[in-house]
């Protein structure tokens, strides 16, 4: 497969070079429009094509079987604070890109088209095998409904279809979304976190890109459903909404313990919903949650960060002793700089996000990030986990794919807060995940792994390779296997489940720095991922990335289309498409338009 893909790209490059060199610019652009549906260019260019009045269908929303806005809540959330006024000025985030040489454009165009081809295969199979279901099973061609049966893959893919200029597919999908019944669920409980990031996030982003009211209407339906999660005595949201109880308006009971990411990952979606509707209630509800985190940020066992597990029932975000920016906590931290980007800091209720961002970033740099002992001389960082006991913080050099978002987030924070240290740290973290990718036989990093800390008090300072030290560390790990690459002591979870976090950071570093090395890094990652995961129908999770040709699992999360392939595509598309100066992306890679005053 790698040779086939390389040959395919080489042919595309040859054709595109001919177009760029031997036709006038306007003529070449016209030919590209005819061949590729005018799907390449800035957000505005794509919008002109996608909203061409001559081919625009009329789509109206079918109301859900239950009106969530009609529920009389026992504990209605506070209606204050009010939504802040839009930002008037923001610091520049993206690199000031200039026109590239034609041969460079030809290579990137061929890469873009190859990513699009892989997406179209997955989408076509979802459409034919699992339409209106939550997810396609990419090996058997079956389907699964794990997110309430509201067509998660369809909703999650709307904005990717738009960005790729797949006009017919997009409007077919919008027509299907218009009929989704958010008043009925295939499960008795609804996951607040997943419903927020996938459904509400997907609908908001598709509306922000296209402007079609049917998407806004459906977003409000989901928003009002999720608003019921705050119908609790203390105003904190439940992790799972009991569907039947929520319809009655009776008060819900907040769980005694949840992962911190769950209540911490509602801010962007609810704030953006308030912005597009003019209704402050969504922003006010989530602002109260984040006030709890802000109030006790410096009272935890690792001041500046919060433990992985918290109790929203007792508003206890300080008692836990485990700290990480990986799974269970990740998007809590991700949403802090992004909330600042969306809301600004001139309003008192929104000012907390900049302060919270800076505090957690400084704490993470000092306590979680480390330079691993490697055989080469690359200046990289990896994010580990910290436990805090009586004797103080203890850093475990265990990392995971989920933590790879942090490089891009630090780079974004560097631009937002005019802090070169954050940006430099972000680049090292992104390089660290890219290093992990190319270190393994398949060209992909595992879900979870261990490395070796460099000795000395400064954990972020690179060190020389020490074979004896590595052997000792490897021997101490029961899960060590001899075939692992040097520097890695375990691959505790050797799977790759189509995750996006590493390419997410590579994309952000490309857009912020303009350094072409990030595009080449992205292409190497894409080739490895596309080769290892391909199936008859689409792409599937890989059971063991430490070897080539490993078996696959009949499993394809909606984020493969919503996030992973979107980020790959945006690496090779025009930098004006979903500019980081115009949009902020939620944790499911759904872009929300930045409001300007």
Coordinates of C-alpha atoms in Angstrom, one line a residue:
X1 CA 0.0 0.0 0.0
X2 CA 2.7 2.6 0.7
X3 CA 4.1 2.1 -2.8
X4 CA 0.6 2.4 -4.4
X5 CA -0.1 5.6 -2.4
X6 CA 3.3 7.1 -3.2
X7 CA 2.8 6.3 -6.9
X8 CA -0.7 7.8 -6.8
X9 CA 0.7 11.0 -5.3
X10 CA 3.6 11.1 -7.8
X11 CA 1.1 11.0 -10.7
X12 CA -1.0 13.8 -9.1
X13 CA 2.1 15.9 -8.6
X14 CA 3.2 15.5 -12.2
X15 CA -0.2 16.5 -13.5
X16 CA -0.4 19.5 -11.1
X17 CA 3.1 20.7 -11.9
X18 CA 2.1 20.7 -15.6
X19 CA -1.0 22.7 -14.8
X20 CA 0.8 25.2 -12.6
X21 CA 3.7 25.8 -15.0
X22 CA 2.1 25.7 -18.4
X23 CA -1.2 27.4 -18.0
X24 CA -1.8 31.0 -17.0
X25 CA -2.8 31.4 -13.3
X26 CA -6.4 32.1 -14.0
X27 CA -6.7 29.2 -16.5
X28 CA -5.0 26.9 -14.0
X29 CA -7.4 27.9 -11.3
X30 CA -10.4 27.4 -13.6
X31 CA -9.2 23.9 -14.5
X32 CA -8.7 23.1 -10.9
X33 CA -12.3 24.4 -10.2
X34 CA -13.7 22.1 -12.8
X35 CA -11.7 19.0 -11.7
X36 CA -11.9 19.4 -7.9
X37 CA -15.2 21.3 -7.3
X38 CA -13.6 24.6 -6.2
X39 CA -13.0 23.0 -2.9
X40 CA -9.6 24.5 -2.2
X41 CA -8.9 28.0 -0.9
X42 CA -9.9 30.3 2.0
X43 CA -13.0 29.9 4.1
X44 CA -14.7 32.6 2.1
X45 CA -13.8 30.9 -1.3
X46 CA -15.2 27.6 -0.2
X47 CA -18.3 29.3 1.2
X48 CA -19.0 31.0 -2.2
X49 CA -18.8 27.6 -3.9
X50 CA -20.8 25.8 -1.2
X51 CA -23.5 28.4 -1.1
X52 CA -23.9 28.8 -4.8
X53 CA -27.6 29.9 -5.1
X54 CA -28.1 27.9 -8.3
X55 CA -27.7 24.6 -6.4
X56 CA -28.8 25.5 -2.9
X57 CA -31.5 23.1 -1.6
X58 CA -34.3 24.3 0.7
X59 CA -34.0 22.4 4.0
X60 CA -36.2 22.9 7.0
X61 CA -35.8 21.4 10.4
X62 CA -38.3 18.8 11.6
X63 CA -39.0 19.5 15.3
X64 CA -37.9 16.8 17.7
X65 CA -40.6 14.8 19.4
X66 CA -40.0 16.6 22.7
X67 CA -39.4 20.4 23.2
X68 CA -36.6 20.6 25.7
X69 CA -37.1 24.4 26.1
X70 CA -40.5 23.7 27.5
X71 CA -39.3 21.9 30.6
X72 CA -40.0 23.7 33.9
X73 CA -36.8 23.1 35.8
X74 CA -36.9 22.5 39.6
X75 CA -33.5 24.2 39.9
X76 CA -33.2 26.7 37.1
X77 CA -29.6 27.8 36.8
X78 CA -28.6 31.4 37.5
X79 CA -29.1 33.7 34.5
X80 CA -26.0 35.7 35.4
X81 CA -23.4 36.6 34.4
X82 CA -24.3 38.0 31.1
X83 CA -22.4 37.1 27.9
X84 CA -19.4 39.5 27.5
X85 CA -19.3 41.9 24.6
X86 CA -17.3 40.6 21.6
X87 CA -13.5 41.0 21.5
X88 CA -12.4 44.2 19.8
X89 CA -8.8 43.2 19.1
X90 CA -6.9 39.9 19.3
X91 CA -3.2 39.1 18.9
X92 CA -2.3 37.6 15.5
X93 CA -2.2 33.8 15.8
X94 CA -1.3 32.5 12.3
X95 CA 1.9 33.0 10.5
X96 CA 1.8 35.7 7.7
X97 CA 1.8 33.2 4.8
X98 CA 2.9 34.3 1.3
X99 CA 2.4 32.6 -2.0
X100 CA 4.4 29.4 -2.5
X101 CA 6.4 28.3 -5.5
X102 CA 4.3 26.4 -8.0
X103 CA 6.2 23.1 -7.5
X104 CA 5.7 23.3 -3.7
X105 CA 2.0 24.1 -4.3
X106 CA 1.7 21.1 -6.5
X107 CA 3.1 18.7 -3.9
X108 CA 0.8 20.0 -1.2
X109 CA -2.2 19.9 -3.6
X110 CA -1.4 16.2 -4.3
X111 CA -1.2 15.5 -0.6
X112 CA -4.5 17.3 0.1
X113 CA -6.3 15.3 -2.6
X114 CA -4.9 12.0 -1.2
X115 CA -6.3 12.9 2.3
X116 CA -9.6 13.8 0.7
X117 CA -9.6 10.5 -1.2
X118 CA -9.2 8.6 2.1
X119 CA -12.0 10.7 3.7
X120 CA -14.4 10.1 0.8
X121 CA -13.9 6.3 1.0
X122 CA -14.7 6.3 4.7
X123 CA -17.7 8.7 4.2
X124 CA -19.0 6.6 1.3
X125 CA -19.0 3.5 3.3
X126 CA -20.7 5.2 6.3
X127 CA -23.3 6.4 3.9
X128 CA -23.9 3.0 2.3
X129 CA -23.5 0.8 5.4
X130 CA -24.4 2.8 8.5
X131 CA -26.4 5.8 7.4
X132 CA -28.0 7.7 10.4
X133 CA -26.2 5.4 12.8
X134 CA -23.6 6.6 15.2
X135 CA -20.6 4.8 13.7
X136 CA -19.5 2.4 11.0
X137 CA -17.8 -0.9 11.7
X138 CA -15.0 -0.6 9.2
X139 CA -14.2 -4.3 8.8
X140 CA -17.5 -6.0 8.8
X141 CA -19.5 -3.1 7.3
X142 CA -21.9 -3.1 10.2
X143 CA -22.7 -0.3 12.6
X144 CA -23.0 0.6 16.2
X145 CA -25.1 3.2 18.2
X146 CA -23.0 4.2 21.2
X147 CA -24.0 7.9 21.5
X148 CA -27.8 7.9 21.8
X149 CA -28.4 6.9 18.2
X150 CA -28.4 10.5 16.8
X151 CA -26.1 9.7 13.9
X152 CA -22.8 10.9 15.6
X153 CA -20.6 10.3 12.6
X154 CA -23.0 12.3 10.4
X155 CA -23.2 15.3 12.7
X156 CA -19.5 15.1 13.5
X157 CA -18.6 15.1 9.8
X158 CA -20.6 18.1 8.6
X159 CA -17.9 20.7 8.9
X160 CA -15.3 18.4 7.3
X161 CA -17.6 17.8 4.3
X162 CA -17.9 21.6 4.0
X163 CA -14.2 22.2 4.2
X164 CA -13.5 19.6 1.5
X165 CA -16.1 21.2 -0.8
X166 CA -18.2 18.0 -1.0
X167 CA -21.3 20.0 -1.7
X168 CA -23.8 17.2 -2.6
X169 CA -22.7 15.1 0.4
X170 CA -22.9 18.1 2.7
X171 CA -26.5 19.0 1.8
X172 CA -27.6 15.4 1.8
X173 CA -26.2 15.2 5.4
X174 CA -27.8 18.5 6.4
X175 CA -31.1 17.2 5.1
X176 CA -30.7 14.1 7.3
X177 CA -29.6 16.1 10.3
X178 CA -32.8 18.2 10.0
X179 CA -34.8 15.0 10.8
X180 CA -32.9 13.8 13.9
X181 CA -35.2 13.4 16.8
X182 CA -33.3 14.7 19.9
X183 CA -36.4 13.9 21.9
X184 CA -35.8 10.1 21.7
X185 CA -32.6 8.2 22.6
X186 CA -31.4 4.6 22.1
X187 CA -30.0 4.7 25.6
X188 CA -31.7 5.6 28.9
X189 CA -29.0 8.0 29.8
X190 CA -27.2 10.6 27.7
X191 CA -23.5 11.4 28.1
X192 CA -23.2 15.2 28.7
X193 CA -19.6 15.4 27.6
X194 CA -19.9 13.4 24.4
X195 CA -23.2 15.0 23.4
X196 CA -21.7 18.5 23.9
X197 CA -18.5 18.1 22.0
X198 CA -19.8 15.9 19.1
X199 CA -23.5 16.9 18.6
X200 CA -23.7 20.5 19.8
X201 CA -20.1 21.2 18.7
X202 CA -20.7 19.7 15.3
X203 CA -23.9 21.6 14.7
X204 CA -22.5 24.9 15.9
X205 CA -19.5 24.6 13.6
X206 CA -21.5 23.6 10.6
X207 CA -23.7 26.6 11.2
X208 CA -20.7 28.9 11.7
X209 CA -19.3 27.8 8.3
X210 CA -22.4 27.6 6.3
X211 CA -24.9 30.0 7.9
X212 CA -27.8 27.6 7.4
X213 CA -30.5 28.2 9.9
X214 CA -31.6 24.5 10.1
X215 CA -28.3 23.8 11.8
X216 CA -28.8 26.6 14.3
X217 CA -32.3 25.2 15.0
X218 CA -31.0 21.8 15.7
X219 CA -28.1 23.2 17.8
X220 CA -30.6 24.9 20.0
X221 CA -32.5 21.7 20.5
X222 CA -29.3 19.9 21.7
X223 CA -28.3 23.0 23.8
X224 CA -31.6 23.0 25.6
X225 CA -31.4 19.2 26.2
X226 CA -27.9 19.8 27.7
X227 CA -29.1 22.8 29.7
X228 CA -31.2 20.3 31.7
X229 CA -28.0 18.8 33.0
X230 CA -27.7 21.9 35.2
X231 CA -31.1 21.2 36.8
X232 CA -29.4 20.3 40.1
X233 CA -29.5 21.7 43.6
X234 CA -26.0 23.2 43.4
X235 CA -26.1 24.2 39.8
X236 CA -23.3 21.8 38.8
X237 CA -24.0 19.6 35.7
X238 CA -24.6 15.8 35.9
X239 CA -22.2 13.6 33.9
X240 CA -25.1 11.5 32.6
X241 CA -28.6 12.8 31.9
X242 CA -31.4 10.4 32.8
X243 CA -33.5 11.0 29.7
X244 CA -36.9 10.2 31.3
X245 CA -36.2 12.2 34.5
X246 CA -34.9 15.2 32.6
X247 CA -38.2 15.5 30.6
X248 CA -40.2 15.9 33.9
X249 CA -38.1 18.8 35.1
X250 CA -37.4 17.1 38.4
X251 CA -34.1 17.9 39.9
X252 CA -31.2 15.6 38.9
X253 CA -28.6 14.3 41.3
X254 CA -24.9 15.2 40.6
X255 CA -22.6 12.2 40.6
X256 CA -20.2 11.9 43.6
X257 CA -17.1 11.7 41.5
X258 CA -16.4 12.4 37.8
X259 CA -13.3 12.9 35.7
X260 CA -12.4 16.6 35.7
X261 CA -12.6 16.9 31.9
X262 CA -16.3 16.2 31.9
X263 CA -17.6 19.4 33.7
X264 CA -14.6 21.3 32.3
X265 CA -15.5 20.8 28.7
X266 CA -18.7 22.7 28.1
X267 CA -17.4 26.3 28.1
X268 CA -16.8 26.7 24.4
X269 CA -20.0 25.1 23.2
X270 CA -22.3 26.9 25.6
X271 CA -20.6 30.2 25.2
X272 CA -20.8 30.0 21.4
X273 CA -24.4 29.0 21.6
X274 CA -25.1 32.1 23.7
X275 CA -23.3 34.2 21.1
X276 CA -25.3 33.0 18.1
X277 CA -28.7 33.0 19.9
X278 CA -28.3 36.1 22.0
X279 CA -29.5 34.1 25.0
X280 CA -27.2 34.5 28.0
X281 CA -28.5 31.4 29.9
X282 CA -26.0 28.9 28.4
X283 CA -23.0 31.1 29.1
X284 CA -24.2 31.8 32.6
X285 CA -24.7 28.2 33.5
X286 CA -21.2 27.1 32.4
X287 CA -19.6 30.2 33.9
X288 CA -20.7 29.1 37.3
X289 CA -19.0 25.7 36.8
X290 CA -15.7 27.3 35.9
X291 CA -15.9 29.7 38.8
X292 CA -15.6 26.6 41.1
X293 CA -12.4 25.5 39.3
X294 CA -11.0 29.1 39.3
X295 CA -11.7 29.6 43.0
X296 CA -9.7 26.6 44.1
X297 CA -7.0 26.4 41.4
X298 CA -4.2 27.2 43.8
X299 CA -5.6 25.2 46.7
X300 CA -4.9 21.8 45.1
X301 CA -2.1 19.4 45.9
X302 CA -0.4 20.7 42.8
X303 CA -1.3 24.4 42.8
X304 CA -2.2 25.6 39.3
X305 CA -3.7 22.3 38.2
X306 CA -6.7 20.1 39.3
X307 CA -6.8 16.4 40.0
X308 CA -8.0 13.9 37.5
X309 CA -11.1 13.1 39.6
X310 CA -13.3 15.7 41.2
X311 CA -16.7 15.8 43.0
X312 CA -19.1 18.4 41.5
X313 CA -21.7 17.3 44.1
X314 CA -19.6 18.8 46.8
X315 CA -17.8 21.2 44.6
X316 CA -14.6 19.5 45.6
X317 CA -11.9 20.1 43.0
X318 CA -8.9 19.9 45.4
X319 CA -8.8 16.5 47.2
X320 CA -7.4 14.2 44.5
X321 CA -3.7 13.5 44.2
X322 CA -3.3 12.4 40.5
X323 CA -2.5 15.0 37.9
X324 CA -2.2 14.7 34.2
X325 CA -3.1 16.5 31.0
X326 CA -3.9 13.2 29.4
X327 CA -7.1 11.2 29.4
X328 CA -9.7 12.2 32.1
X329 CA -8.3 15.7 32.4
X330 CA -7.2 16.8 29.0
X331 CA -9.9 19.0 27.6
X332 CA -10.4 20.8 30.9
X333 CA -7.1 22.5 30.2
X334 CA -7.6 22.7 26.5
X335 CA -10.7 24.9 26.9
X336 CA -9.0 27.5 29.1
X337 CA -6.9 29.3 26.5
X338 CA -9.6 28.6 23.9
X339 CA -12.2 30.2 26.1
X340 CA -10.0 33.3 26.3
X341 CA -9.7 33.3 22.5
X342 CA -13.5 33.1 22.2
X343 CA -14.5 35.5 25.0
X344 CA -11.6 37.9 25.7
X345 CA -10.7 39.1 29.2
X346 CA -12.2 42.6 29.5
X347 CA -15.3 41.3 31.2
X348 CA -15.0 40.2 34.8
X349 CA -16.7 36.8 34.2
X350 CA -14.4 36.0 31.3
X351 CA -11.1 37.4 32.7
X352 CA -10.6 34.2 34.7
X353 CA -9.7 32.2 31.6
X354 CA -6.5 34.0 30.9
X355 CA -5.4 33.7 34.6
X356 CA -6.4 30.0 34.8
X357 CA -4.5 29.4 31.5
X358 CA -1.3 31.0 32.6
X359 CA -1.4 29.2 36.0
X360 CA -1.9 25.7 34.6
X361 CA 0.7 26.2 31.8
X362 CA 3.4 27.3 34.3
X363 CA 2.6 24.4 36.6
X364 CA 2.6 21.9 33.8
X365 CA 6.0 23.1 32.5
X366 CA 7.6 22.8 35.9
X367 CA 6.1 19.5 36.9
X368 CA 4.7 17.4 34.1
X369 CA 7.0 17.9 31.0
X370 CA 10.3 16.1 30.7
X371 CA 13.0 15.5 28.2
X372 CA 13.2 11.7 27.7
X373 CA 16.5 9.9 27.4
X374 CA 16.8 9.0 23.7
X375 CA 19.5 7.7 21.4
X376 CA 19.6 10.8 19.2
X377 CA 20.1 14.5 19.9
X378 CA 16.6 15.9 19.3
X379 CA 15.3 18.6 21.7
X380 CA 11.9 17.2 22.6
X381 CA 9.6 17.1 25.5
X382 CA 7.0 14.5 26.6
X383 CA 4.2 15.0 29.1
X384 CA 4.0 12.6 32.0
X385 CA 1.8 12.1 35.1
X386 CA 2.3 13.4 38.6
X387 CA 1.1 11.9 41.8
X388 CA 1.3 14.0 45.0
X389 CA 1.8 12.3 48.3
X390 CA 3.1 13.5 51.7
X391 CA 6.7 13.5 50.4
X392 CA 5.7 15.8 47.5
X393 CA 5.1 15.5 43.7
X394 CA 6.4 12.4 41.9
X395 CA 6.7 12.4 38.1
X396 CA 6.0 9.1 36.3
X397 CA 7.4 9.2 32.7
X398 CA 4.2 7.6 31.3
X399 CA 2.5 9.3 28.5
X400 CA -0.4 8.7 26.1
X401 CA -1.7 9.7 22.7
X402 CA -4.4 11.8 24.3
X403 CA -1.8 14.1 25.8
X404 CA -0.3 15.0 22.4
X405 CA -2.8 17.9 22.0
X406 CA -0.8 19.9 24.5
X407 CA 2.0 20.9 22.1
X408 CA -0.5 22.7 19.9
X409 CA -2.3 24.2 22.9
X410 CA 1.0 25.7 24.3
X411 CA 1.8 27.1 20.9
X412 CA -1.7 28.7 20.7
X413 CA -1.2 30.0 24.3
X414 CA 2.2 31.4 23.2
X415 CA 0.5 33.6 20.6
X416 CA -2.6 34.5 22.7
X417 CA -0.5 35.6 25.7
X418 CA 2.6 36.8 23.8
X419 CA 4.8 34.3 25.5
X420 CA 7.7 32.8 23.5
X421 CA 8.4 30.3 26.2
X422 CA 5.0 28.8 25.8
X423 CA 5.4 28.6 22.0
X424 CA 8.9 27.1 22.3
X425 CA 7.6 24.5 24.8
X426 CA 4.7 23.7 22.5
X427 CA 7.0 23.0 19.6
X428 CA 9.2 20.7 21.7
X429 CA 6.1 18.8 22.9
X430 CA 4.8 18.5 19.3
X431 CA 8.2 17.2 18.2
X432 CA 8.1 14.7 21.0
X433 CA 4.9 13.1 19.8
X434 CA 6.2 13.2 16.2
X435 CA 9.3 11.4 17.4
X436 CA 7.2 8.8 19.1
X437 CA 5.4 8.2 15.8
X438 CA 8.4 7.5 13.7
X439 CA 10.1 5.5 16.4
X440 CA 7.7 2.6 16.2
X441 CA 7.8 -0.1 13.5
X442 CA 4.4 1.0 12.1
X443 CA 5.2 4.7 12.1
X444 CA 2.5 5.3 14.7
X445 CA 2.8 5.9 18.4
X446 CA 0.9 3.6 20.8
X447 CA -2.1 4.6 22.9
X448 CA 0.0 4.5 26.2
X449 CA 3.8 4.1 26.8
X450 CA 6.7 4.7 29.2
X451 CA 10.0 6.3 28.6
X452 CA 13.0 7.2 30.8
X453 CA 13.5 10.4 32.7
X454 CA 16.8 12.3 32.1
X455 CA 18.7 12.5 35.4
X456 CA 19.1 15.8 37.3
X457 CA 16.9 18.4 38.9
X458 CA 15.9 20.0 35.5
X459 CA 13.7 17.4 34.0
X460 CA 13.3 19.4 30.8
X461 CA 17.1 19.4 30.0
X462 CA 18.1 16.8 27.4
X463 CA 20.7 14.2 28.3
X464 CA 23.1 11.8 26.7
X465 CA 22.0 8.2 26.0
X466 CA 23.0 5.8 28.8
X467 CA 22.6 2.1 27.7
X468 CA 23.0 0.8 31.3
X469 CA 20.4 3.2 32.7
X470 CA 18.0 2.2 29.9
X471 CA 18.5 -1.5 30.6
X472 CA 17.8 -1.0 34.3
X473 CA 14.7 1.0 33.7
X474 CA 13.4 -1.4 31.1
X475 CA 14.0 -4.4 33.4
X476 CA 12.0 -2.7 36.1
X477 CA 8.9 -2.6 33.9
X478 CA 6.9 -5.8 33.8
X479 CA 5.4 -4.8 30.5
X480 CA 8.7 -4.2 28.7
X481 CA 9.2 -6.2 25.5
X482 CA 12.6 -6.6 23.8
X483 CA 11.4 -5.5 20.4
X484 CA 10.4 -2.0 21.6
X485 CA 12.5 0.9 20.2
X486 CA 15.3 2.1 22.3
X487 CA 14.1 4.8 24.8
X488 CA 10.7 3.2 25.3
X489 CA 10.4 0.9 28.3
X490 CA 6.7 -0.1 27.7
X491 CA 3.9 0.2 25.2
X492 CA 1.3 -0.4 27.9
X493 CA -1.5 0.0 25.4
X494 CA -0.1 -0.7 22.0
X495 CA -3.2 0.2 20.0
X496 CA -3.9 3.1 17.7
X497 CA -7.6 3.9 17.6
X498 CA -7.5 6.6 14.9
X499 CA -6.8 9.4 17.4
X500 CA -6.1 13.0 16.2
X501 CA -4.1 14.6 19.0
X502 CA -0.6 14.3 17.5
X503 CA -1.6 15.7 14.1
X504 CA -3.7 18.3 15.8
X505 CA -0.5 19.8 17.4
X506 CA 1.4 19.4 14.1
X507 CA -1.4 21.4 12.3
X508 CA -1.4 24.2 14.9
X509 CA 2.5 24.5 14.8
X510 CA 2.3 24.6 11.0
X511 CA -0.3 27.4 11.0
X512 CA 1.5 29.4 13.7
X513 CA 5.1 29.1 12.5
X514 CA 4.8 28.5 8.8
X515 CA 7.8 26.2 9.0
X516 CA 7.4 23.6 6.2
X517 CA 8.9 20.9 8.3
X518 CA 5.6 20.5 10.0
X519 CA 3.9 19.7 6.7
X520 CA 6.5 17.1 5.9
X521 CA 6.0 15.7 9.4
X522 CA 2.2 15.6 8.8
X523 CA 2.7 13.7 5.5
X524 CA 4.9 11.1 7.1
X525 CA 2.3 10.5 9.8
X526 CA -0.5 10.4 7.3
X527 CA 1.2 7.8 5.1
X528 CA 1.8 5.6 8.2
X529 CA -1.7 5.9 9.5
X530 CA -3.5 5.5 6.2
X531 CA -1.4 2.4 5.4
X532 CA -1.8 0.7 8.8
X533 CA -5.5 1.3 9.2
X534 CA -7.0 0.8 5.8
X535 CA -9.8 -1.8 5.4
X536 CA -12.2 -2.7 2.6
X537 CA -14.7 -0.2 3.8
X538 CA -12.8 2.6 5.6
X539 CA -10.1 2.7 8.3
X540 CA -10.0 0.7 11.5
X541 CA -8.2 0.8 14.9
X542 CA -4.9 -1.1 15.0
X543 CA -4.3 -3.5 17.8
X544 CA -0.5 -3.2 18.0
X545 CA 1.5 -0.4 16.4
X546 CA 4.8 -1.9 17.7
X547 CA 4.9 -4.3 14.8
X548 CA 4.0 -3.9 11.1
X549 CA 0.9 -5.5 9.7
X550 CA -0.9 -5.9 13.0
X551 CA -4.5 -7.1 13.2
X552 CA -7.2 -4.5 13.3
X553 CA -10.3 -3.9 15.5
X554 CA -13.7 -3.5 13.9
X555 CA -14.0 0.0 15.3
X556 CA -14.0 3.5 13.7
X557 CA -14.8 6.4 16.0
X558 CA -16.6 9.4 14.5
X559 CA -13.5 11.5 15.3
X560 CA -11.7 9.8 12.5
X561 CA -13.7 11.9 10.1
X562 CA -14.4 14.8 12.4
X563 CA -10.8 15.3 13.7
X564 CA -8.0 13.2 12.4
X565 CA -8.6 13.5 8.6
X566 CA -9.7 17.1 9.0
X567 CA -6.4 18.0 10.7
X568 CA -4.4 16.2 8.0
X569 CA -6.4 17.9 5.3
X570 CA -5.9 21.4 6.8
X571 CA -2.2 20.8 6.9
X572 CA -2.1 20.7 3.1
X573 CA -5.0 23.0 2.3
X574 CA -4.8 26.8 1.8
X575 CA -3.8 28.3 5.2
X576 CA -6.8 30.7 4.8
X577 CA -9.2 27.8 5.2
X578 CA -10.3 27.9 8.9
X579 CA -7.7 30.4 9.8
X580 CA -6.8 30.4 13.5
X581 CA -7.3 34.2 13.4
X582 CA -11.0 33.6 12.5
X583 CA -11.9 30.4 14.3
X584 CA -11.2 28.5 17.5
X585 CA -11.6 24.7 17.4
X586 CA -13.3 22.7 20.1
X587 CA -11.9 19.4 21.4
X588 CA -13.7 17.5 18.5
X589 CA -12.0 19.8 16.0
X590 CA -15.2 21.8 15.3
X591 CA -14.4 25.4 14.4
X592 CA -16.3 28.2 16.1
X593 CA -16.2 31.6 14.5
X594 CA -14.6 34.2 16.6
X595 CA -17.0 37.1 17.2
X596 CA -15.5 40.6 16.7
X597 CA -16.8 43.8 18.1

